[in-house]
PDB file of C-alpha atoms in Angstrom:
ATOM      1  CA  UNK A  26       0.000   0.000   0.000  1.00 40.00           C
ATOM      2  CA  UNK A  27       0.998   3.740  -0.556  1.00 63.00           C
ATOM      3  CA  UNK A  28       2.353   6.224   1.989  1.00 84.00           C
ATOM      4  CA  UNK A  29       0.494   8.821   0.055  1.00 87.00           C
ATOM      5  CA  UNK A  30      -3.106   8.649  -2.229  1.00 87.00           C
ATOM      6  CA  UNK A  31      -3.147   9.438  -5.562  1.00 93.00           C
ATOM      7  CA  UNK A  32      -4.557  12.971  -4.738  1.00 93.00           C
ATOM      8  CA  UNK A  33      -2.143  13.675  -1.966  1.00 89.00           C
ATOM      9  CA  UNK A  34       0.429  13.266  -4.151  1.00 90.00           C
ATOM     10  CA  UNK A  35      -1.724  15.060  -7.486  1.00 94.00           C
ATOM     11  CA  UNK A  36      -2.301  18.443  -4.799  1.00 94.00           C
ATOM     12  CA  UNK A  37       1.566  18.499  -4.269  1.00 92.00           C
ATOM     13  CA  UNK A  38       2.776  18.210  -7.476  1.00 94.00           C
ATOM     14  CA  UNK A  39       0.493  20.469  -8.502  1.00 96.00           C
ATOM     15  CA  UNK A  40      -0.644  22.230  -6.273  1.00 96.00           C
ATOM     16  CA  UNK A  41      -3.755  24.603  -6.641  1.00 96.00           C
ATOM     17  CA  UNK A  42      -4.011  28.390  -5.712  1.00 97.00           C
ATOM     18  CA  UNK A  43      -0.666  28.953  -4.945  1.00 97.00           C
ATOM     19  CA  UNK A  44       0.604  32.497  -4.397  1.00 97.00           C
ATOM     20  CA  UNK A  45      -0.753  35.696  -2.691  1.00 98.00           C
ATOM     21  CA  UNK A  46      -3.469  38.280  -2.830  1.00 98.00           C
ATOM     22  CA  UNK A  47      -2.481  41.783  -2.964  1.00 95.00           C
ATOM     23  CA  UNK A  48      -4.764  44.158  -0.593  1.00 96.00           C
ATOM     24  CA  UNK A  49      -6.292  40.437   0.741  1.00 98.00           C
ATOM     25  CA  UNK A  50      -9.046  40.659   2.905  1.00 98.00           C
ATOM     26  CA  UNK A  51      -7.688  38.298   5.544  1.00 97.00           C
ATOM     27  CA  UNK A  52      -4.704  36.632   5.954  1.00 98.00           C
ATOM     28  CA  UNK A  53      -3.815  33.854   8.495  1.00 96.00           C
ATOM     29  CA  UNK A  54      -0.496  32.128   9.474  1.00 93.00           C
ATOM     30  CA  UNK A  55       0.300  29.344  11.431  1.00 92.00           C
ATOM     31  CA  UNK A  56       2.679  26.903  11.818  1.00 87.00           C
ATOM     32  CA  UNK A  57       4.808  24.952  13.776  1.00 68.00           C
ATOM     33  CA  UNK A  58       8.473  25.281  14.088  1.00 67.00           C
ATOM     34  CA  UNK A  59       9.058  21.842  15.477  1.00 70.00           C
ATOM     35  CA  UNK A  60       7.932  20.315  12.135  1.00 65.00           C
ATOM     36  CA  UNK A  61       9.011  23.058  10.066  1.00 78.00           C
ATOM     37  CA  UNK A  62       5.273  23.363   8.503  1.00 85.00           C
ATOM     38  CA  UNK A  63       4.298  26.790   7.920  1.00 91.00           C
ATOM     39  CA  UNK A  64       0.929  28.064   6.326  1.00 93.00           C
ATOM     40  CA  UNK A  65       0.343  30.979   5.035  1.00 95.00           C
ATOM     41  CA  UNK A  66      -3.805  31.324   3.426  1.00 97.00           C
ATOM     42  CA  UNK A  67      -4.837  34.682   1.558  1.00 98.00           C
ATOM     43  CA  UNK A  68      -8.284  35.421   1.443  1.00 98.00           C
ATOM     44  CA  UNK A  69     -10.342  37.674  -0.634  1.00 98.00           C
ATOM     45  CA  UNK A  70     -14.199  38.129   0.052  1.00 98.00           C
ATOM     46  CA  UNK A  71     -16.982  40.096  -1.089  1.00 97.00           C
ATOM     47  CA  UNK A  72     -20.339  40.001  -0.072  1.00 96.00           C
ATOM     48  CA  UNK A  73     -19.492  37.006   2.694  1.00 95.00           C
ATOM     49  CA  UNK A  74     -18.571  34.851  -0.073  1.00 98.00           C
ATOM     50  CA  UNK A  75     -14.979  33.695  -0.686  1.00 98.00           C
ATOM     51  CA  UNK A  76     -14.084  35.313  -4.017  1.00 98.00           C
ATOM     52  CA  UNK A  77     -10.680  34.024  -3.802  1.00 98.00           C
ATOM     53  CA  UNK A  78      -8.002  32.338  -2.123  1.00 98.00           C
ATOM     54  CA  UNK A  79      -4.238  31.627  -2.312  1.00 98.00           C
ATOM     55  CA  UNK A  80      -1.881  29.666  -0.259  1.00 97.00           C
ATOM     56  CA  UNK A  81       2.303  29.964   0.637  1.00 96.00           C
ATOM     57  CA  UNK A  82       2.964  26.927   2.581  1.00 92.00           C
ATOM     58  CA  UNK A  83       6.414  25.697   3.656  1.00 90.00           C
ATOM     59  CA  UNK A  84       6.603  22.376   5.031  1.00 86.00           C
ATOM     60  CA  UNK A  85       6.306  18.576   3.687  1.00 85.00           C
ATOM     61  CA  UNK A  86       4.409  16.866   0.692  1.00 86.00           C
ATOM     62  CA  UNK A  87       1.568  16.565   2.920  1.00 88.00           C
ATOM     63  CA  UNK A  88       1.473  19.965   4.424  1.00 89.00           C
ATOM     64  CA  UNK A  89       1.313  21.726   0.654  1.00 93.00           C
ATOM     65  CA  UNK A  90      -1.542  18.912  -0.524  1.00 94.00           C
ATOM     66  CA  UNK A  91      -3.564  19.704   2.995  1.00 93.00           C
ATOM     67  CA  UNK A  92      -2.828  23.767   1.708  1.00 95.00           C
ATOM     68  CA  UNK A  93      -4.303  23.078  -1.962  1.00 96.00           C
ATOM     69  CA  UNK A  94      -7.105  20.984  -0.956  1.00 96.00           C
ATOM     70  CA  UNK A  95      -8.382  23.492   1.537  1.00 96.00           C
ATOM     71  CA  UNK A  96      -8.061  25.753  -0.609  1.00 97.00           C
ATOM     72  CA  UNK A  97     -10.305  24.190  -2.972  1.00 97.00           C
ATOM     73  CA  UNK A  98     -12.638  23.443  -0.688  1.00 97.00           C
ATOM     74  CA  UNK A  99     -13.541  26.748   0.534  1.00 98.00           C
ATOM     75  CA  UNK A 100     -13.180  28.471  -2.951  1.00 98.00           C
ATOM     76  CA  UNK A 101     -16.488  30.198  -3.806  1.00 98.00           C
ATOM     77  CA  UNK A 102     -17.677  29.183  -0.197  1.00 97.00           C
ATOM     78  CA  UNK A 103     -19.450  31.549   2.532  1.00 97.00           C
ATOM     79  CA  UNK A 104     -17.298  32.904   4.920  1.00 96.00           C
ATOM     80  CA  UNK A 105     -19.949  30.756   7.276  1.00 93.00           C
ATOM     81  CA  UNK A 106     -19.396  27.636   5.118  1.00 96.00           C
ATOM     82  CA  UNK A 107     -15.252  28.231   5.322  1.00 96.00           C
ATOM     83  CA  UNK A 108     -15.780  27.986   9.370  1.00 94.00           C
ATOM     84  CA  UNK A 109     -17.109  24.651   9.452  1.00 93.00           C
ATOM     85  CA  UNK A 110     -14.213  23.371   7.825  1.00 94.00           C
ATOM     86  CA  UNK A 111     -12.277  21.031   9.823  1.00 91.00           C
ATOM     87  CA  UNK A 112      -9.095  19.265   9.410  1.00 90.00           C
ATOM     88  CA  UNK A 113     -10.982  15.623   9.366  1.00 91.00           C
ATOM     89  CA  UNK A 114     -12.731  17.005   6.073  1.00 94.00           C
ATOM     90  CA  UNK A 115      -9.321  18.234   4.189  1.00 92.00           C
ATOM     91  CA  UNK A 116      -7.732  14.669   5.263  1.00 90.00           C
ATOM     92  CA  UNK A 117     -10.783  12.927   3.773  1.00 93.00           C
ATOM     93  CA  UNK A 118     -10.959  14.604   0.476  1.00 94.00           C
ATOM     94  CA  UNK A 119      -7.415  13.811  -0.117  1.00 92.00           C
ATOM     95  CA  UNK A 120      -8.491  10.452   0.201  1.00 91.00           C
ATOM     96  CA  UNK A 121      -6.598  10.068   4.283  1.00 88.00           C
ATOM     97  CA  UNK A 122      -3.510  11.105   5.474  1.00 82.00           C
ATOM     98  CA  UNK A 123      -0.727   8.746   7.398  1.00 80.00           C
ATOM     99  CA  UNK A 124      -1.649   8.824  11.247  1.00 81.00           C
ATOM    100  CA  UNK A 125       2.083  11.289  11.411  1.00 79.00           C
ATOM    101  CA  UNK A 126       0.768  13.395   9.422  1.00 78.00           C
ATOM    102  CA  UNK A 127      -2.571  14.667  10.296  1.00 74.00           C
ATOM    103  CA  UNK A 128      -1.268  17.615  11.575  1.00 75.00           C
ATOM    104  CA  UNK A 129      -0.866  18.999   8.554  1.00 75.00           C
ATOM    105  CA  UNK A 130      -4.517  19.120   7.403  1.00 71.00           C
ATOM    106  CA  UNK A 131      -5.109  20.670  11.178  1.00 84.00           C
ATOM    107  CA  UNK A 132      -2.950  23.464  10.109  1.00 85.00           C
ATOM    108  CA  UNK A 133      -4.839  24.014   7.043  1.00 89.00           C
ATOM    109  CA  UNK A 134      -8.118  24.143   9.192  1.00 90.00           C
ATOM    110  CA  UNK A 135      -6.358  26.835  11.840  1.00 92.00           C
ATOM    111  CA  UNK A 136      -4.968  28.897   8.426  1.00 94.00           C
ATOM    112  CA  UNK A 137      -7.870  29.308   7.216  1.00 95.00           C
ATOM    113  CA  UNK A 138      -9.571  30.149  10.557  1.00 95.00           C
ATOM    114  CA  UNK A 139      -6.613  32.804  11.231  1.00 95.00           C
ATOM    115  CA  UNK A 140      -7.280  34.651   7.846  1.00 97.00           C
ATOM    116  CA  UNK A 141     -11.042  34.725   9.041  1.00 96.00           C
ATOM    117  CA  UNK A 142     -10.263  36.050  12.779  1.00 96.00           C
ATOM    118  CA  UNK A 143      -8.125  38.441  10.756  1.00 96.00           C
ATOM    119  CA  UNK A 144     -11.173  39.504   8.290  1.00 97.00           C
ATOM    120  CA  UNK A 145     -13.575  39.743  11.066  1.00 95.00           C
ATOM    121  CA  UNK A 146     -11.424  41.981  13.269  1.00 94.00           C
ATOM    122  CA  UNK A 147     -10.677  44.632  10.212  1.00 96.00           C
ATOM    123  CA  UNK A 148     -13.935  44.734   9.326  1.00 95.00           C
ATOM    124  CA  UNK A 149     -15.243  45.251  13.359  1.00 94.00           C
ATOM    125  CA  UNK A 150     -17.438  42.344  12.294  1.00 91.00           C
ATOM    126  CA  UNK A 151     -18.656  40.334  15.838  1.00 90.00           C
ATOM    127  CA  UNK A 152     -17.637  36.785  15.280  1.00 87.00           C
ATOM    128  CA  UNK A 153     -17.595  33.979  19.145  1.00 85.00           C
ATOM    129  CA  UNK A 154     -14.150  33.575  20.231  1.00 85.00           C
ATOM    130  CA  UNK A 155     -14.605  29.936  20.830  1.00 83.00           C
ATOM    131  CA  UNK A 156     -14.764  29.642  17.163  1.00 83.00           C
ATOM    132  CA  UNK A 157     -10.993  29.420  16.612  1.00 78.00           C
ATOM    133  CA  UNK A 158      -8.596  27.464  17.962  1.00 58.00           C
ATOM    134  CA  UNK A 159      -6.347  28.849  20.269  1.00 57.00           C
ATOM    135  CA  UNK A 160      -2.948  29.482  18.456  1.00 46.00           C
ATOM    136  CA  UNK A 161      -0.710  29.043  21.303  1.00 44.00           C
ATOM    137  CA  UNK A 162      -1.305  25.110  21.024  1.00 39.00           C
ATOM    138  CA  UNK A 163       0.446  24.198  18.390  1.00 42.00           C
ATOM    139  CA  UNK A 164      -0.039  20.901  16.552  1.00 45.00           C
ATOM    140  CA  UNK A 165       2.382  17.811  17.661  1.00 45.00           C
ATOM    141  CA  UNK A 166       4.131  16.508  14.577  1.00 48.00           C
ATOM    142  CA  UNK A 167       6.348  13.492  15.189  1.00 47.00           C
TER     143      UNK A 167
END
């Protein structure tokens, strides 16, 4: 059996969405110096719906394919819709991650979450703290 699915290893070799929005509407970084995994997730929205979105992510194979796939997944989304996803969603669509590597796809979830925090407090728009994760817990990666 494979380390890696077939669309693990299709979202890193080419990934989707890659790059950076200029005057972005929210951006979120995370990342974990342990594993060397960073995530950086650019968002543009309009009208509460994700217009666009672009990802810089430094880390492993899986950490880039967890970036894309989120990416994807949220792409043309409500800003409501791009809350409720979670890291056990990105891992699924790429058809499962090893066990050692699931923390990847929770650093897409908390990117993506950060860029939000960050749109909701430009914009002075209420959002419940409990909503996000609390970035001083960083993900274990082995």
């Amino acid at each position: 059996m494979a380390l890696y699915s077939e669309k693990v290893m299709d979202h890193f070799t080419h990934p989707r969405n890659v790059g950076t929005i200029e005057d972005a509407s929210g951006v979120g970084e995370v990342g974990n110096a342990k594993c060397g995994d960073i995530m950086k997730i650019y968002l543009k929205i309009e009208n509460d719906i994700i217009e666009d979105v672009k990802f810089e992510t430094f880390g492993c194979g899986s950490a880039i394919a967890s970036s894309s796939m989120a990416t994807e997944m949220i792409k043309g989304k409500s800003i409501h819709e791009a809350m409720r996803l979670t890291n056990k969603a990105v891992a699924e669509a790429l058809d499962g991650l090893p066990a050692h590597k699931m923390h990847c796809s929770v650093l897409a979830e908390e990117a993506i979450k950060s860029a939000l925090l960050d749109y909701f407090q430009k914009n002075n728009i209420p959002y419940d703290e409990n909503d996000f994760p609390n970035s001083e817990h960083a993900p274990q990666c082995e």
